[in-house]
Coordinates of C-alpha atoms and ligand atoms in Angstrom, one line a residue:
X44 CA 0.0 0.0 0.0
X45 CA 0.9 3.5 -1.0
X46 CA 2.1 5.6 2.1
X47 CA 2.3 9.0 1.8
X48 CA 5.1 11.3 2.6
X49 CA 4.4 13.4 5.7
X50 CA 6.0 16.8 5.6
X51 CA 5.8 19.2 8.6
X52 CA 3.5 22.4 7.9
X53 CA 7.0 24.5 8.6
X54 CA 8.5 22.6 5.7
X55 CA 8.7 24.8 2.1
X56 CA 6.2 23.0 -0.3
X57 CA 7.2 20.6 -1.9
X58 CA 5.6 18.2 -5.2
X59 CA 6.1 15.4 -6.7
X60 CA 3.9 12.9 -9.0
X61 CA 2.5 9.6 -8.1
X62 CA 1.2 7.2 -11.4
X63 CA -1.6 4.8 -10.6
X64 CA -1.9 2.5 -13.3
X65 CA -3.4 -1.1 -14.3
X66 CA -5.5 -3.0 -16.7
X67 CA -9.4 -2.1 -16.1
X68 CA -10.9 -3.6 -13.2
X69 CA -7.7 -3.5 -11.3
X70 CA -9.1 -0.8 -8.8
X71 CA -7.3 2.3 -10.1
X72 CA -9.7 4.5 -9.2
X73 CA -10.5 3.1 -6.0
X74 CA -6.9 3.7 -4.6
X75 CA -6.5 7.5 -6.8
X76 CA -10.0 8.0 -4.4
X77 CA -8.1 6.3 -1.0
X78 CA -5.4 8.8 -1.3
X79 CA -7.5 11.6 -2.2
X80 CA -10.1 11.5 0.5
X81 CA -6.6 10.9 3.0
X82 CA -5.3 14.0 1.7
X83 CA -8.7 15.9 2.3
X84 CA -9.1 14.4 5.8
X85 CA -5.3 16.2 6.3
X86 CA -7.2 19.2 5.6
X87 CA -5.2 19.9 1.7
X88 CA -7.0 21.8 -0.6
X89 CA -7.6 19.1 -3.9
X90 CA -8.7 19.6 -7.2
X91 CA -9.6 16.3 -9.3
X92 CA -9.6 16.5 -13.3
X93 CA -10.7 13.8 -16.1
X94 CA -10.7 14.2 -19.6
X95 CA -14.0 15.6 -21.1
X96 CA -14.0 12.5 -23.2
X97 CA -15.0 10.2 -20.4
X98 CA -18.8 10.4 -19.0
X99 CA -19.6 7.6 -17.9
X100 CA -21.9 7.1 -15.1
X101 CA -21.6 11.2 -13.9
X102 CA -20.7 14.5 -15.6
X103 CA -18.8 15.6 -12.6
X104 CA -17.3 13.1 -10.6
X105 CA -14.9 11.0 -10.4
X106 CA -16.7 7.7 -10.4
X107 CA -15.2 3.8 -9.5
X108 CA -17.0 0.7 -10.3
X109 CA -17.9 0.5 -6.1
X110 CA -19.8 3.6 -6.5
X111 CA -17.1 5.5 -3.8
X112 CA -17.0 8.6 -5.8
X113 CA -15.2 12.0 -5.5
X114 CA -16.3 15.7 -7.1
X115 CA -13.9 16.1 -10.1
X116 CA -14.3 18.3 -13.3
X117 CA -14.2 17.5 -17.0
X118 CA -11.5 19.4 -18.8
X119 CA -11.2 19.3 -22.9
X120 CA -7.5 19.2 -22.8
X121 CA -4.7 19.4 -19.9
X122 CA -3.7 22.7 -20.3
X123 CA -7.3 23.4 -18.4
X124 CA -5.9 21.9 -15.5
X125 CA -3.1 24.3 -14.9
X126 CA -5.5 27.2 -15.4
X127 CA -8.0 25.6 -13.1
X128 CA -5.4 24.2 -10.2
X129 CA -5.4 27.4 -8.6
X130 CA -4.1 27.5 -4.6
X131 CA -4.4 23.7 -4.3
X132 CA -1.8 21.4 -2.4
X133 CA -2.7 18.1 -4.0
X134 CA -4.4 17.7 -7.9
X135 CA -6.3 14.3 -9.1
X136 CA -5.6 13.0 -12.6
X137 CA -8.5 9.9 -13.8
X138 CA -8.0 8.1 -16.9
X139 CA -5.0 10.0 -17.9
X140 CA -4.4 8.0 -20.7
X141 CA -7.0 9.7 -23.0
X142 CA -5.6 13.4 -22.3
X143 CA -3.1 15.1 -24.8
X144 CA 0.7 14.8 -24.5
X145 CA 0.8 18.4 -23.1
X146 CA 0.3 17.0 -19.9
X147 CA 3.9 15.3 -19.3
X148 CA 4.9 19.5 -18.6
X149 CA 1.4 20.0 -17.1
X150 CA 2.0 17.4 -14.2
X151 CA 5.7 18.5 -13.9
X152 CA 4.8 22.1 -13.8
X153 CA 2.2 21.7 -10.9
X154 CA 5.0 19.2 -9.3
X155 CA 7.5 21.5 -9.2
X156 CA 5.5 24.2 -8.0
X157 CA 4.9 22.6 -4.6
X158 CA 2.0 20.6 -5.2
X159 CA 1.6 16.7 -5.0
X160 CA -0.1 15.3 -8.4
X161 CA -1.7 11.9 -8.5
X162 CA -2.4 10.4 -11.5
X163 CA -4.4 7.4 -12.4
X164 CA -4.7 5.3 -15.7
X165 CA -4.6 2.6 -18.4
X166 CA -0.9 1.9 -19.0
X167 CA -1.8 -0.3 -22.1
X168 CA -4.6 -0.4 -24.5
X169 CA -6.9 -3.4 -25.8
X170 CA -4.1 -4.5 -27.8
X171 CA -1.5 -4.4 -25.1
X172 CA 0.2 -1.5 -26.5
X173 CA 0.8 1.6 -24.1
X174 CA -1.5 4.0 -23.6
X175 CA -1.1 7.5 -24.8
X176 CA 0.6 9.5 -22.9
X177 CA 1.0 6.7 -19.8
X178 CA 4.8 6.3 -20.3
X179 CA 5.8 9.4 -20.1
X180 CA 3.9 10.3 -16.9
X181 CA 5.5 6.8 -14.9
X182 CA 8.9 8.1 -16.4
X183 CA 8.8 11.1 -14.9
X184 CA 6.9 10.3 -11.8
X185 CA 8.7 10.3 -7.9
X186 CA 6.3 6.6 -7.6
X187 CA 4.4 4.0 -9.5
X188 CA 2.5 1.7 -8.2
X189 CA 1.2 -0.9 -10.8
X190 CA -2.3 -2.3 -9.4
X191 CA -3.7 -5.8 -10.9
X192 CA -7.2 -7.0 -11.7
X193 CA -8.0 -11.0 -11.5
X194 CA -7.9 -12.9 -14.4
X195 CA -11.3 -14.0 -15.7
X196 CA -10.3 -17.5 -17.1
X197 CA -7.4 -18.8 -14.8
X198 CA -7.5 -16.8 -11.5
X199 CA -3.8 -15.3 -11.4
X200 CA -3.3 -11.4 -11.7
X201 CA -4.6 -10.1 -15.1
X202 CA -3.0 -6.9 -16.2
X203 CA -4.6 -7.2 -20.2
X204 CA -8.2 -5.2 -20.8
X205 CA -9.2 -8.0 -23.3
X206 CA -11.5 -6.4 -25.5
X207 CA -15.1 -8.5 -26.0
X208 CA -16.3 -7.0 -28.7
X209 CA -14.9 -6.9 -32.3
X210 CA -15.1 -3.2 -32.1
X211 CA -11.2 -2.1 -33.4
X212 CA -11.1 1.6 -32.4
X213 CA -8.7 2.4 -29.6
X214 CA -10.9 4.8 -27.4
X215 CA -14.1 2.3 -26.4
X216 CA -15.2 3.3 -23.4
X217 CA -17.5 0.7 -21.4
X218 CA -17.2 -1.9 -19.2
X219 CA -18.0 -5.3 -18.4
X220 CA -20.1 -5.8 -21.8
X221 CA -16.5 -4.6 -23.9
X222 CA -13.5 -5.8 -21.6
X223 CA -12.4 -8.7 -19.0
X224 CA -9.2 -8.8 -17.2
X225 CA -6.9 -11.1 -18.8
X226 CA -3.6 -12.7 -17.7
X227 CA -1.1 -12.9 -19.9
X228 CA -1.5 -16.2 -21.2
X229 CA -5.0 -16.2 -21.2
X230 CA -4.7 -13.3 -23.2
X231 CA -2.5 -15.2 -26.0
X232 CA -4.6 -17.7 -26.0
X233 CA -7.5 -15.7 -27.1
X234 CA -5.1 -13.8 -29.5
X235 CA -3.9 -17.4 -31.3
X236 CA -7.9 -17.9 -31.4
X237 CA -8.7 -15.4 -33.5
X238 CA -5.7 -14.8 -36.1
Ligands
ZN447 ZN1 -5.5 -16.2 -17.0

């Protein structure tokens, strides 16, 4: 489990960036939502951003598939969030992986300006391949933690979003009907299937 860094209130500010990232179903959003609500609890002020592209279930929060949820706002494109992080100590990034490469310097910029940025998303698409801008972020990034769904088929830790559908666009958002966690066997089983 993630523990955060305590820093006396006499300390200068200082930031760094966490990357929380997993196949779907591997509770990303749940733990992005633990550390969030422990950083409200300490009082911080937080600010929680996803990409305007993903609406699923609520317009303006940050919802997991347990229905624990957190106030967030939709932004078109990450150079929103540095004009909207104004006076906060800790900012929330959800499903990354679908913003624009601009926010690599939008991350470090709030980092390096004292505050702690947590980011959460899909570090490889349907195809395995990764995702967007999901490299970048857990090269630069003070901690990673890599979280694991179950696999489906076999039991053991899945980190493949198998795709269900024969749907070949990247961005397919949806959830249990499109995608099961896959190991990675299971996955190349289902890969030597179909070709
Ligand atoms: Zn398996």
């Amino acid at each position: 489990m993630f523990v955060e860094n305590t820093f006396k209130q006499t300390d200068k500010r200082r930031g760094w960036i966490e990357v929380i990232c997993g196949s779907m179903f591997s509770g990303k959003t749940e733990e992005l939502i633990r550390r969030l609500k422990r950083a409200q609890f300490a009082r911080l002020n937080v600010e929680i951003f996803k990409p305007a592209i993903d609406t699923r279930y609520d317009e303006q929060k940050v919802v997991s598939h347990d229905a624990n949820s957190i106030q967030s706002t939709a932004v078109p494109s990450s150079a929103n969030i540095l004009l909207l992080a104004n006076n906060v100590d800790v900012v929330g990034i959800d499903e990354a992986q679908f913003f624009d490469q601009g926010l690599v310097e939008v991350c470090n910029t709030l980092a390096n300006n004292g505050v702690r940025v947590i980011i959460a998303g899909l570090d490889m698409d349907y195809l395995g391949n990764p995702f967007g801008v999901m490299p970048q972020l857990m090269a630069v990034a003070e901690f990673v933690t890599k979280v694991h769904a179950i696999c489906v088929e076999c039991g053991h830790l899945a980190h493949h979003s198998y795709r269900v559908t024969g749907e070949s666009k990247i961005v397919l958002l949806g959830e249990t009907d499109k995608y099961k966690p896959l190991c990675r066997y299971c996955y190349q089983n289902h890969h030597a299937q179909s070709s």
